[in-house]
Amino acid sequence: MFRSRAKEEKVPTDKVTADLSKHPRDPQSPKGRPTPKRSEAQTQRRRASSAPTDRKAATKRQREARRADLARQREALASGDERYLPVRDKGPVRRFVRDFVDSRFCIAEYFLPLAVVILILSVIQVQNIQSISLLLWMGVIILIVIDSIGLSIRLTKQLRERFPDTPKRGAVAYGLMRTLQMRRLRLPKPQVKRGERP
């Protein structure tokens, strides 16, 4: 129990020295190879951690393909080419909704210019002009709401008649959002004239 540790530790060291004597090794390279210099080890680590060139080339190809797709989509939005349109604008239902909205005059498309005019009028420090601007603001909003309700009722009816078995989810909201854009700024570009029924 109370033996000295010196005797116990001598036995393993003797075995180790015996093993070393059988296979002599250079004390400078205990692993059988020379230790690399720090600069060499750092460059090897950097090479291992950095992405391979193949991945870079693949990323570059993906970026170019994405750019080409976006260019095609822009051209399709300008020309109305159905093949390259974004997913939200594709399909016969969405095309009909666009044509239905574009063929009509909507008050909502003049919302932004009217809002700018009303804002300018409200800034003027004359009581009568400010009250007129407030009344104009309320009138424009009420007209837009009434027009939008009428449009959504007519559009829903037309969609039921023309596309009874096709899913129409979100089509009416898509049409109402299109009415808020000025006709010349709408994308995809209008394909029908005003008054021309789709």
Short mmCIF file of N, CA and C in Angstrom, two decimals, residues 88-89 93-94 97 155-156 159 166-178:
data_model
loop_
_atom_site.label_atom_id
_atom_site.label_comp_id
_atom_site.label_asym_id
_atom_site.label_seq_id
_atom_site.Cartn_x
_atom_site.Cartn_y
_atom_site.Cartn_z
N ARG A 88 -46.57 34.20 -60.35
CA ARG A 88 -47.78 34.90 -59.92
C ARG A 88 -48.58 35.45 -61.11
N ASP A 89 -47.95 35.62 -62.29
CA ASP A 89 -48.64 36.18 -63.46
C ASP A 89 -49.00 35.12 -64.50
N VAL A 93 -56.21 32.22 -66.12
CA VAL A 93 -57.04 32.99 -65.18
C VAL A 93 -56.41 34.36 -64.94
N ARG A 94 -55.10 34.38 -64.65
CA ARG A 94 -54.42 35.65 -64.38
C ARG A 94 -54.40 36.53 -65.64
N VAL A 97 -57.80 38.11 -65.88
CA VAL A 97 -57.95 39.16 -64.85
C VAL A 97 -57.23 40.43 -65.31
N LEU A 155 -65.89 40.88 -61.60
CA LEU A 155 -64.78 39.97 -61.93
C LEU A 155 -65.05 38.56 -61.41
N THR A 156 -65.57 38.45 -60.19
CA THR A 156 -65.89 37.13 -59.63
C THR A 156 -66.93 36.42 -60.49
N LEU A 159 -65.30 35.26 -63.76
CA LEU A 159 -64.40 34.12 -63.52
C LEU A 159 -65.19 32.83 -63.33
N THR A 166 -61.44 25.69 -62.96
CA THR A 166 -60.05 26.10 -62.71
C THR A 166 -59.95 26.78 -61.35
N PRO A 167 -58.87 26.49 -60.57
CA PRO A 167 -58.71 27.20 -59.29
C PRO A 167 -58.50 28.69 -59.51
N LYS A 168 -59.24 29.49 -58.73
CA LYS A 168 -59.20 30.95 -58.92
C LYS A 168 -58.74 31.68 -57.65
N ARG A 169 -58.07 30.99 -56.79
CA ARG A 169 -57.67 31.58 -55.51
C ARG A 169 -56.72 32.76 -55.73
N GLY A 170 -57.05 33.90 -55.14
CA GLY A 170 -56.20 35.08 -55.20
C GLY A 170 -56.35 35.89 -56.48
N ALA A 171 -57.23 35.46 -57.40
CA ALA A 171 -57.36 36.15 -58.69
C ALA A 171 -57.98 37.53 -58.52
N VAL A 172 -59.01 37.65 -57.68
CA VAL A 172 -59.68 38.94 -57.48
C VAL A 172 -58.73 39.93 -56.80
N ALA A 173 -57.99 39.47 -55.80
CA ALA A 173 -57.02 40.33 -55.12
C ALA A 173 -55.92 40.77 -56.09
N TYR A 174 -55.53 39.86 -56.97
CA TYR A 174 -54.54 40.19 -58.01
C TYR A 174 -55.06 41.32 -58.90
N GLY A 175 -56.33 41.24 -59.28
CA GLY A 175 -56.93 42.28 -60.10
C GLY A 175 -57.03 43.61 -59.38
N LEU A 176 -57.41 43.58 -58.09
CA LEU A 176 -57.53 44.82 -57.32
C LEU A 176 -56.16 45.48 -57.12
N MET A 177 -55.13 44.68 -56.92
CA MET A 177 -53.78 45.25 -56.80
C MET A 177 -53.34 45.89 -58.12
N ARG A 178 -53.78 45.30 -59.22
CA ARG A 178 -53.43 45.86 -60.53
C ARG A 178 -54.13 47.19 -60.76
#
